[in-house]
Amino acid sequence: MKRIIFFSLLFYITIHTQEISNYSSYPISSVSIRNVKLNDNFWLPKINKIQNVTIPHAFDKCEKEGRMDNFLVAGGKKKGTYKGKMPFDDTDLYKIIEGASYSLISNYSSDLDKYLDSIISIIKIGQEPDGYITTWFTIDREKPPAWWVKPSKNRWENEISSHELYNSGHLFEAAAAHYYATGKRNFLDIAIKNADLLVENFGPEKLHAPPGHQIVETGLIKLYQITGNNKYLQLAKYFLDIRGDSTTHKLYGEYSQDHLPVIKQTEAVGHAVRALYMYAGMTDIAVIFKDTNYLNAVNKIWENITTKKMYITGGLGSKHEGEAFGSNYELPNLTAYNETCAAIASVYWNHRLFLLTGNSKYFDIIERTLYNGLISGISLDGKNFFYPNPLESDGKFQFNMGACTRQPWFDCSCCPTNLIRFIPSIPSLIYATNKDTVYVNLFIASNTQMTINGNQIQLNQVTDYPWDGKITINIKTEKETNFTLKIRIPYWAKNQAVPGDLYSYVNKIEDKIVLMINNRTQNLNFEKGYAVISKKWLDGDKVELILPMEIRKVIANEKVEEDKNKIAFEYGPFVYCAEEIDNENISEIIIPEELNLKPELKNISSEKFISLSGKINEKDFILIPYYLWSNRGIGKMKVWFPEKQ
């Protein structure tokens, strides 16, 4: 099976190399999921739970709520009306298929593979003969499922709210993943048929309406990368080029990032998920077309977010109203939104920026997001989810779509299915290569193989990170090979919380970072945040990195009004919080300057973790990693605490 997939992809890449060579690509390449095998105690159980628990749970919810029926009704195979409350319910199936496809690479299941084919056959039924596919519109365009979607006579005439192009975008993303994982064209052909329809209908002399909710741009680019059809690439750029151009359409406004041309945007505004998907697409266009205007805009927006609009957890989007970015330094805790989808979109965008620059600061944002504001979105049992991820809970404010804790599903279930889509792809974030350079970006116990200077290289990473700061990398090579190994040194280990000054540490780590090769201590040579080792590597060489793990006190920039005179706690890559179940009178806790906390190994259900424990006024004060909160019932929670002045 794997040989068939490999030669299928190799053939496709070969026949389209000439067309694609006219454009640029990212200088750095991720090491494929196919070439990374996890044996990690932290991430592997989570990825396995997605396949074994969350995917069946989500497909069951989709079946009960009519997601499959909608395609059958749209295709005339079943009578009925549209089931669901959102115009983008089709994408729930697309995203589950995408995540399931990635999971097949790591842990192949013939039953899941066959089941995906059965769902794809149902989706095909709902596609109109010319390639159009949005089931609510096909079933009854005069009765949209949501109050904010206008009835339509024609396709795409209300793109500001109809989500037709958003549906296409997730279709393209999922079809690309399924083709990559299985080598099958059944889903890819559905996507290509739809993409060809978009090319036929949108353009300078055709329809000029940008998508109301971005993602079709990156989806089209993925189809271009598979097929070599540069019309998909040109359409992706066109959708971005016409944003903010009032000569082409009535502008949607800031909420949809359609208030200014994208190359003139310098601040993150509006709906956070839409914005972050757009920034990812802009980065692709900047790279492929070598467009410095696009790149300059992306860099300015990134600076704005990381220095003025990002939560300590990596969460983005502070406002419930519109699921949107707030003003600079507007970072409330109790009412923080921090949509799970926004955290995922942030990782996608920052990963692209790393692939372009090789700068570790983007992976520091990725790591902070991964271990805090992203996996907080899913419960330990894999069946309950946060849509928003606040930094405080009073046990009363029903922040999570009518609940104070995680829910098994939502009328708008974009976040559960996005977690399914994303988590199985995590192995592709660990390693990367650029000619004779190998990057180790995340510390996840795993084995990987790659070709450097014509030689087969294997890296075996051994670690109990994130709970332990020791990382061992064993090198296997067929013969002596010259290459450069770059190992990311996290900001937190270098006494800096984040790029910029939005958050900083009160206490400094005095212990030094230790780097050894074959048991000999090395001087640290830094480049763009990486420890750099260039040498002739021999089979059996061993690199050891020891990061000092200490409890850190964190303060926010004084311009963040909500966090003035408050303090938060970190340990390694984790942000910590206190829950009411562990702490008496949590609302009255004030942190004394002399507080002494100690790390202690504990468990919640089967999850091993390190808590931080101490005494305040002779009462227990216990902190747990933020991602674990709300797995033991409803109660109060806090990340930021007032500090005794």
XYZ file of C-alpha atoms in Angstrom:
645
model
C 0.000 0.000 0.000
C 2.715 2.482 1.001
C 4.718 1.711 -2.175
C 1.630 2.380 -4.318
C 1.018 5.712 -2.569
C 4.671 6.712 -2.898
C 4.897 6.000 -6.635
C 1.513 7.627 -7.255
C 2.681 10.842 -5.609
C 6.108 10.640 -7.262
C 4.459 10.324 -10.683
C 2.206 13.286 -9.991
C 5.064 15.441 -8.768
C 7.205 14.513 -11.781
C 4.676 15.355 -14.485
C 3.917 18.738 -12.948
C 7.417 19.855 -11.967
C 7.831 22.005 -15.085
C 4.590 23.935 -14.457
C 5.286 24.487 -10.746
C 8.925 25.467 -11.306
C 7.798 28.882 -12.570
C 6.963 29.773 -8.970
C 8.910 29.786 -5.738
C 8.382 27.524 -2.750
C 9.258 27.535 0.931
C 13.018 27.062 1.406
C 12.472 24.761 4.394
C 10.478 21.528 4.174
C 8.693 19.668 6.941
C 9.580 16.038 7.418
C 6.446 14.172 6.396
C 4.174 12.437 8.876
C 4.935 9.314 6.878
C 8.578 9.542 7.963
C 7.964 10.261 11.645
C 7.042 7.539 14.122
C 5.961 8.660 17.589
C 6.564 6.762 20.828
C 5.834 9.764 22.997
C 4.093 9.587 26.370
C 2.342 12.932 25.974
C 1.238 13.299 22.352
C 0.903 9.714 21.123
C -1.991 8.847 23.490
C -3.771 12.031 22.398
C -3.360 11.233 18.703
C -4.532 7.655 19.290
C -7.556 8.913 21.227
C -8.531 11.106 18.290
C -8.643 8.037 16.028
C -10.166 5.585 18.480
C -12.599 7.833 20.366
C -13.062 11.323 18.938
C -13.467 10.438 15.254
C -16.171 7.785 15.914
C -17.838 10.203 18.365
C -17.878 12.986 15.768
C -19.117 10.795 12.913
C -21.901 9.567 15.197
C -22.898 13.161 15.992
C -22.832 14.037 12.297
C -25.057 11.094 11.425
C -27.588 11.854 14.156
C -27.731 15.535 13.213
C -28.222 14.891 9.516
C -24.836 15.861 8.048
C -24.793 12.771 5.799
C -28.509 13.064 5.009
C -27.990 16.572 3.670
C -25.801 15.257 0.849
C -28.331 12.523 0.045
C -31.203 15.020 -0.006
C -29.170 17.447 -2.145
C -28.488 14.623 -4.611
C -32.092 13.491 -4.785
C -31.454 10.119 -3.171
C -33.529 10.999 -0.137
C -36.481 13.292 0.495
C -36.354 15.949 3.154
C -35.189 19.417 4.123
C -31.783 20.698 5.214
C -30.832 19.484 8.689
C -28.602 21.720 10.756
C -28.331 25.309 11.940
C -25.223 26.462 10.090
C -24.539 27.044 6.375
C -21.156 25.354 6.792
C -22.256 22.086 8.408
C -20.871 20.254 5.363
C -17.385 21.139 6.578
C -17.772 19.025 9.709
C -17.530 15.928 7.529
C -14.664 17.377 5.518
C -12.590 18.145 8.605
C -13.214 14.739 10.175
C -12.092 13.080 6.944
C -8.964 15.257 6.918
C -7.987 14.308 10.463
C -8.875 10.666 9.889
C -6.680 10.662 6.781
C -3.662 11.937 8.703
C -4.340 9.377 11.423
C -4.277 6.584 8.829
C -0.660 7.453 8.072
C 0.409 7.013 11.689
C -1.905 4.138 12.538
C -3.478 2.472 9.515
C -6.965 1.011 9.964
C -8.636 -0.749 7.039
C -12.030 -0.291 8.697
C -11.548 3.482 8.963
C -10.167 3.644 5.422
C -13.270 1.879 4.067
C -15.588 3.989 6.182
C -14.057 7.175 4.775
C -14.706 5.852 1.269
C -18.347 5.302 2.176
C -18.686 8.878 3.475
C -16.938 10.240 0.376
C -19.418 8.359 -1.826
C -22.251 10.062 0.055
C -20.594 13.474 -0.373
C -20.285 12.846 -4.117
C -24.042 12.344 -4.346
C -24.579 15.871 -3.042
C -22.343 17.475 -5.681
C -24.225 19.091 -8.549
C -23.291 17.967 -12.106
C -21.138 21.041 -12.796
C -19.185 20.649 -9.553
C -21.076 22.985 -7.196
C -21.326 21.657 -3.653
C -23.022 23.366 -0.701
C -25.954 21.279 0.472
C -28.160 23.937 2.081
C -28.111 25.978 -1.116
C -28.819 22.988 -3.343
C -31.678 21.793 -1.127
C -33.456 25.150 -0.677
C -31.643 28.400 -1.343
C -34.698 30.370 -0.213
C -34.457 28.949 3.316
C -30.911 29.342 4.643
C -30.235 27.542 7.938
C -29.103 30.627 9.879
C -30.868 33.930 10.431
C -27.831 35.893 9.326
C -27.656 34.209 5.904
C -29.709 35.873 3.187
C -31.843 33.857 0.760
C -30.200 33.731 -2.663
C -31.340 33.463 -6.234
C -27.841 32.855 -7.547
C -24.767 31.057 -6.280
C -22.207 33.120 -4.390
C -24.258 36.337 -4.476
C -24.147 36.639 -0.667
C -20.630 35.435 -0.031
C -20.355 37.751 2.959
C -22.539 35.276 4.881
C -23.294 32.229 2.732
C -20.027 30.353 3.433
C -20.117 28.674 0.019
C -16.420 29.364 -0.578
C -15.581 28.438 3.021
C -17.205 25.064 2.345
C -15.072 24.710 -0.778
C -11.923 25.591 1.136
C -12.352 22.854 3.717
C -13.289 20.432 0.941
C -9.989 21.192 -0.804
C -7.938 20.904 2.388
C -9.533 17.573 3.266
C -9.286 16.135 -0.248
C -5.587 17.009 -0.404
C -4.983 15.255 2.921
C -6.958 12.173 1.871
C -5.086 11.907 -1.414
C -1.755 12.376 0.349
C -2.601 9.702 2.924
C -4.178 7.078 0.675
C -3.207 7.823 -2.919
C -6.893 7.567 -3.850
C -8.529 10.113 -6.142
C -12.165 9.611 -5.110
C -12.245 12.668 -2.844
C -9.654 14.623 -4.816
C -11.743 14.410 -7.996
C -14.743 15.895 -6.168
C -12.549 18.782 -5.016
C -11.005 19.357 -8.443
C -14.433 19.446 -10.059
C -15.502 22.127 -7.586
C -12.249 24.068 -7.973
C -12.649 24.077 -11.760
C -16.113 25.550 -11.289
C -14.695 28.339 -9.125
C -12.028 29.097 -11.735
C -14.742 29.249 -14.379
C -16.864 31.684 -12.378
C -14.468 33.968 -10.448
C -11.914 36.361 -11.854
C -11.309 39.835 -13.258
C -13.929 39.524 -16.012
C -16.211 37.313 -13.959
C -17.537 37.351 -10.398
C -15.409 39.404 -8.047
C -16.544 38.605 -4.530
C -13.957 37.528 -1.949
C -14.971 34.763 0.455
C -16.809 35.932 3.545
C -14.882 33.405 5.641
C -11.364 32.703 4.432
C -9.787 29.287 3.876
C -10.510 28.649 0.214
C -7.218 30.433 -0.514
C -4.988 27.866 1.214
C -7.200 25.051 -0.070
C -6.735 26.179 -3.665
C -2.982 26.424 -3.129
C -2.892 22.825 -1.884
C -4.767 21.679 -4.991
C -2.267 23.625 -7.098
C 0.614 21.878 -5.335
C -0.943 18.488 -6.122
C -2.117 19.114 -9.685
C 0.229 21.807 -10.954
C -2.797 23.703 -12.274
C -1.710 27.310 -11.807
C -5.279 28.542 -12.330
C -5.951 27.436 -8.752
C -2.974 29.437 -7.558
C -4.007 32.508 -9.514
C -7.541 32.321 -8.125
C -6.219 32.079 -4.558
C -4.207 35.253 -5.146
C -7.168 36.945 -6.793
C -9.391 36.317 -3.779
C -6.769 38.044 -1.624
C -5.971 40.837 -4.069
C -9.569 42.076 -4.254
C -10.106 42.283 -0.506
C -10.505 45.909 0.502
C -10.929 46.987 -3.130
C -14.232 48.882 -3.316
C -14.017 49.061 -7.116
C -14.687 45.327 -7.324
C -17.398 44.773 -4.689
C -19.238 46.327 -1.775
C -16.775 45.979 1.099
C -17.660 43.615 3.950
C -15.780 45.697 6.520
C -13.251 45.082 9.320
C -15.081 42.056 10.678
C -14.188 40.140 7.508
C -10.789 41.843 7.003
C -12.280 43.541 3.943
C -11.763 47.166 4.977
C -8.356 47.716 3.370
C -6.320 45.929 0.685
C -4.498 43.087 2.422
C -1.077 44.577 1.665
C -2.072 47.719 3.573
C -3.331 45.923 6.664
C -1.041 46.239 9.688
C -3.295 45.287 12.608
C -5.212 42.086 13.341
C -8.910 42.958 13.337
C -12.283 41.284 13.079
C -13.192 37.607 13.320
C -10.020 35.932 14.555
C -10.283 32.628 12.691
C -11.058 34.290 9.379
C -8.116 36.623 9.876
C -5.608 33.908 10.764
C -6.599 31.701 7.829
C -6.151 34.759 5.629
C -2.694 35.494 7.050
C -1.680 31.890 6.292
C -2.852 32.326 2.709
C -1.071 35.678 2.433
C 2.154 34.015 3.588
C 1.781 31.343 0.903
C 1.294 34.028 -1.745
C 4.241 36.059 -0.425
C 6.484 33.016 -0.824
C 5.184 31.614 -4.096
C 5.142 34.959 -5.922
C 8.089 36.489 -4.026
C 5.753 39.356 -3.186
C 7.426 41.698 -0.709
C 4.241 43.741 -0.228
C 2.428 40.676 1.014
C 5.350 39.702 3.217
C 5.683 43.157 4.745
C 1.987 43.146 5.660
C 2.220 39.675 7.184
C 5.234 40.661 9.301
C 3.546 43.806 10.612
C 0.393 41.890 11.534
C 2.432 39.199 13.296
C 4.199 41.853 15.357
C 0.860 43.421 16.252
C -0.562 40.111 17.436
C 2.409 38.837 19.414
C 3.185 42.124 21.134
C -0.339 43.439 21.764
C -3.122 40.876 21.211
C -2.002 37.415 22.346
C -2.957 35.724 25.594
C -0.319 34.032 27.714
C -1.786 30.677 26.567
C -1.229 31.585 22.920
C -4.971 32.156 22.591
C -6.196 34.750 20.095
C -9.420 36.728 19.837
C -10.493 38.457 23.030
C -14.089 39.391 22.214
C -17.211 37.212 22.395
C -18.901 39.756 20.158
C -17.982 38.545 16.703
C -15.414 35.989 17.947
C -12.999 38.789 17.249
C -9.730 40.490 18.015
C -10.079 43.404 20.422
C -8.102 46.602 20.600
C -4.389 46.592 21.393
C -3.790 45.210 24.910
C -7.505 44.390 25.317
C -7.078 40.981 26.986
C -9.865 40.295 29.506
C -9.730 36.981 31.384
C -13.263 36.034 32.413
C -14.743 37.049 29.067
C -11.794 35.987 26.911
C -12.890 34.206 23.744
C -9.779 32.481 22.419
C -11.633 30.203 20.041
C -10.032 26.779 19.701
C -10.137 27.181 15.915
C -8.106 30.381 16.244
C -5.370 28.543 18.154
C -5.218 25.945 15.391
C -5.141 28.603 12.683
C -2.319 30.364 14.540
C -0.215 27.200 14.401
C -0.828 26.833 10.663
C 0.256 30.429 10.075
C 3.318 30.395 12.341
C 4.476 27.138 10.803
C 4.489 28.772 7.373
C 6.512 31.692 8.709
C 9.076 29.262 10.114
C 9.307 27.422 6.783
C 10.088 30.746 5.158
C 12.592 32.146 7.658
C 14.011 29.354 9.809
C 13.448 31.559 12.859
C 12.629 29.758 16.101
C 10.370 32.552 17.373
C 7.525 31.168 15.308
C 7.894 27.762 16.931
C 7.958 29.376 20.348
C 4.475 30.695 19.564
C 3.494 27.268 18.237
C 4.725 25.499 21.371
C 2.991 27.955 23.712
C -0.241 27.485 21.758
C 0.000 23.702 21.480
C 0.537 22.972 25.163
C -1.920 25.543 26.476
C -4.632 27.279 24.470
C -5.071 24.538 21.856
C -5.316 21.206 23.683
C -7.400 22.881 26.373
C -10.121 22.656 23.716
C -10.591 18.899 24.201
C -11.301 16.890 27.357
C -9.189 14.001 28.562
C -11.860 11.523 27.463
C -11.775 12.902 23.902
C -15.525 13.517 23.780
C -16.061 17.023 25.162
C -14.891 20.374 23.856
C -14.341 24.050 24.517
C -15.280 26.525 21.825
C -13.873 29.528 23.756
C -10.937 29.125 26.153
C -11.095 31.828 28.875
C -8.387 32.459 31.447
C -10.837 32.692 34.317
C -14.148 31.117 35.267
C -16.514 32.090 38.072
C -18.496 28.873 37.688
C -21.544 30.897 36.633
C -20.788 32.680 33.371
C -21.784 30.173 30.678
C -18.971 31.071 28.326
C -18.985 27.807 26.353
C -22.141 28.132 24.260
C -24.438 27.881 27.273
C -22.197 25.868 29.579
C -19.482 26.462 32.197
C -17.588 23.356 31.140
C -16.843 21.431 27.945
C -19.715 20.164 25.807
C -19.953 17.024 23.656
C -21.041 18.971 20.541
C -22.319 22.340 19.368
C -24.815 23.666 16.851
C -21.658 25.134 15.320
C -19.148 22.320 15.780
C -16.220 23.879 13.933
C -13.920 23.514 16.951
C -14.371 19.778 17.696
C -13.883 18.883 14.039
C -10.938 21.267 13.700
C -9.217 19.523 16.625
C -9.796 16.231 14.807
C -8.343 17.786 11.680
C -5.258 19.154 13.408
C -4.023 16.854 16.191
C -3.139 13.849 13.964
C -0.940 16.180 11.878
C 1.300 17.143 14.824
C 4.121 14.726 13.822
C 4.732 16.908 10.743
C 5.710 19.816 13.006
C 8.590 18.081 14.791
C 11.350 18.030 12.175
C 12.270 20.010 9.070
C 15.101 20.141 6.533
C 16.764 22.681 4.267
C 19.445 21.202 2.020
C 22.078 19.951 4.500
C 20.366 21.359 7.602
C 18.076 19.411 9.942
C 15.789 21.251 12.364
C 14.460 19.777 15.603
C 11.533 22.046 16.442
C 9.485 20.161 19.007
C 10.624 17.816 21.744
C 8.475 14.745 21.154
C 9.833 11.221 21.539
C 9.995 9.880 18.005
C 11.997 8.320 15.207
C 12.456 9.964 11.829
C 14.375 9.357 8.650
C 15.454 11.650 5.831
C 17.980 11.954 3.028
C 20.829 14.455 3.517
C 23.565 14.870 0.897
C 22.390 11.644 -0.706
C 22.704 9.648 2.528
C 19.960 8.116 4.636
C 19.877 9.680 8.100
C 17.820 8.559 11.072
C 17.170 10.563 14.222
C 15.872 8.933 17.371
C 14.578 11.487 19.886
C 14.234 10.227 23.453
C 12.559 12.469 26.022
C 9.870 12.771 28.667
C 9.270 16.368 27.635
C 7.188 18.400 28.470
C 7.582 17.173 32.061
C 11.342 16.751 31.871
C 13.885 19.031 30.208
C 16.298 16.319 29.038
C 16.286 15.498 25.320
C 18.534 12.886 23.731
C 18.962 12.658 19.956
C 20.653 9.527 18.620
C 22.057 9.682 15.090
C 22.070 6.755 12.704
C 23.712 7.064 9.309
C 24.868 4.615 6.661
C 28.175 6.459 6.333
C 29.876 9.590 7.599
C 27.738 12.579 6.626
C 28.279 16.310 6.925
C 25.180 18.207 7.963
C 24.058 20.895 10.372
C 21.759 20.021 13.235
C 19.685 22.906 14.585
C 17.906 22.317 17.889
C 15.375 24.898 19.020
C 16.098 26.421 22.413
C 12.728 27.593 23.796
C 12.312 31.194 24.841
C 11.268 30.091 28.317
C 14.664 28.411 28.811
C 16.397 31.672 27.835
C 14.562 33.804 30.411
C 12.195 35.312 27.865
C 8.509 34.427 27.945
C 7.567 35.455 24.410
C 8.978 37.366 21.450
C 8.451 40.993 22.423
C 7.452 42.439 25.797
C 3.806 41.433 26.190
C 4.784 38.953 28.939
C 7.980 38.660 30.945
C 9.438 36.668 33.837
C 9.915 38.065 37.313
C 12.461 35.425 38.293
C 15.367 34.365 36.100
C 16.660 30.836 35.587
C 20.227 30.678 36.847
C 20.926 27.140 35.673
C 22.587 26.983 32.293
C 21.358 25.148 29.244
C 23.598 22.115 28.741
C 24.463 20.712 25.317
C 26.608 17.591 24.950
C 27.865 15.543 22.039
C 28.941 12.023 22.902
C 29.015 12.987 26.590
C 31.245 16.029 26.020
C 29.870 19.456 26.926
C 29.717 21.914 24.041
C 29.679 25.686 23.825
C 26.292 26.940 22.668
C 26.352 28.481 19.210
C 23.029 30.230 18.505
C 21.464 31.130 15.180
C 17.881 32.444 14.949
C 17.095 30.815 18.281
C 18.605 27.416 17.469
C 21.608 25.679 18.958
C 23.691 24.950 15.869
C 25.951 21.932 15.482
C 27.791 21.509 12.169
C 30.014 18.448 11.889
C 30.718 15.191 10.169
C 28.258 12.857 11.850
C 29.064 9.227 12.522
C 26.682 6.370 13.086
C 25.943 6.192 16.816
C 26.613 9.855 17.607
C 24.542 11.149 20.505
C 23.398 14.686 21.273
C 21.994 15.572 24.688
C 20.205 18.781 25.541
C 19.223 19.641 29.115
C 16.798 22.524 29.568
C 16.481 23.888 33.109
C 12.905 23.308 34.305
C 11.938 25.812 36.968
C 8.756 27.452 38.199
C 8.413 30.889 36.615
C 6.464 33.932 37.767
C 4.998 35.861 34.840
C 3.788 39.436 34.575
C 2.002 41.137 31.701
C 2.879 44.402 30.011
C 1.551 47.258 32.151
C -0.704 48.309 29.258
C -2.797 45.167 29.798
C -5.235 46.707 32.283
C -6.821 43.370 33.204
C -3.539 41.938 34.479
C -2.111 44.926 36.369
C -0.549 43.934 39.692
C -1.245 40.289 38.886
C 0.978 37.296 38.436
C 0.753 33.989 36.581
C 2.858 30.836 36.768
C 4.646 28.650 34.220
C 6.686 25.473 34.321
C 8.459 24.445 31.136
C 6.103 25.110 28.227
C 2.993 25.070 30.431
C 0.878 27.907 31.754
C -0.722 26.975 35.083
C -4.086 27.725 36.682
C -5.861 27.098 39.978
C -9.196 25.286 40.144
C -11.756 25.577 42.899
C -11.733 21.816 43.454
C -8.125 22.100 44.733
C -8.193 25.554 46.331
C -10.413 27.003 49.047
C -11.793 30.520 48.411
C -10.055 30.831 45.066
C -11.486 34.334 44.523
C -9.691 35.620 47.629
C -6.214 34.262 46.884
C -3.471 36.887 46.921
C 0.044 35.731 46.058
C 2.647 36.635 48.699
C 6.124 37.552 47.520
C 7.709 34.733 49.532
C 5.455 31.988 48.102
C 7.400 28.743 47.732
C 6.001 26.293 45.178
C 7.213 22.763 44.493
C 6.540 20.538 41.474
C 4.701 17.306 42.316
C 3.772 14.393 40.063
C 0.002 13.789 39.973
C -2.758 12.250 37.870
C -6.194 13.252 36.643
C -7.833 10.144 35.214
C -4.983 8.506 33.280
C -3.181 11.798 32.549
C 0.164 12.135 34.295
C 1.168 15.710 34.994
C 3.211 17.943 37.287
C 1.314 20.197 39.673
C 2.771 23.172 41.545
C 1.980 23.115 45.257
C 2.570 25.417 48.197
C 0.934 27.171 51.138
C -0.748 30.578 51.359
C -1.823 31.579 54.859
C -1.385 27.940 55.893
C -3.876 26.801 53.239
C -2.995 24.578 50.298
C -2.386 26.375 47.032
C -2.343 23.981 44.072
C -1.826 24.809 40.422
C -2.389 22.485 37.469
C -1.525 22.934 33.773
C -4.162 25.139 32.155
C -5.024 22.558 29.495
C -6.316 20.188 32.204
C -8.869 22.477 33.798
C -12.564 21.533 33.800
C -11.993 17.776 33.638
C -13.354 17.314 37.172
C -16.653 19.166 37.073
C -17.783 22.780 37.059
C -15.997 25.265 39.291
C -14.009 28.456 39.485
C -10.647 28.770 37.748
C -7.956 31.452 37.503
C -4.694 31.940 35.626
C -3.863 35.470 36.847
C -3.733 36.235 40.585
C -3.415 39.535 42.433
C 0.004 39.905 43.996
C 0.564 41.306 47.482
C 2.052 44.760 47.017
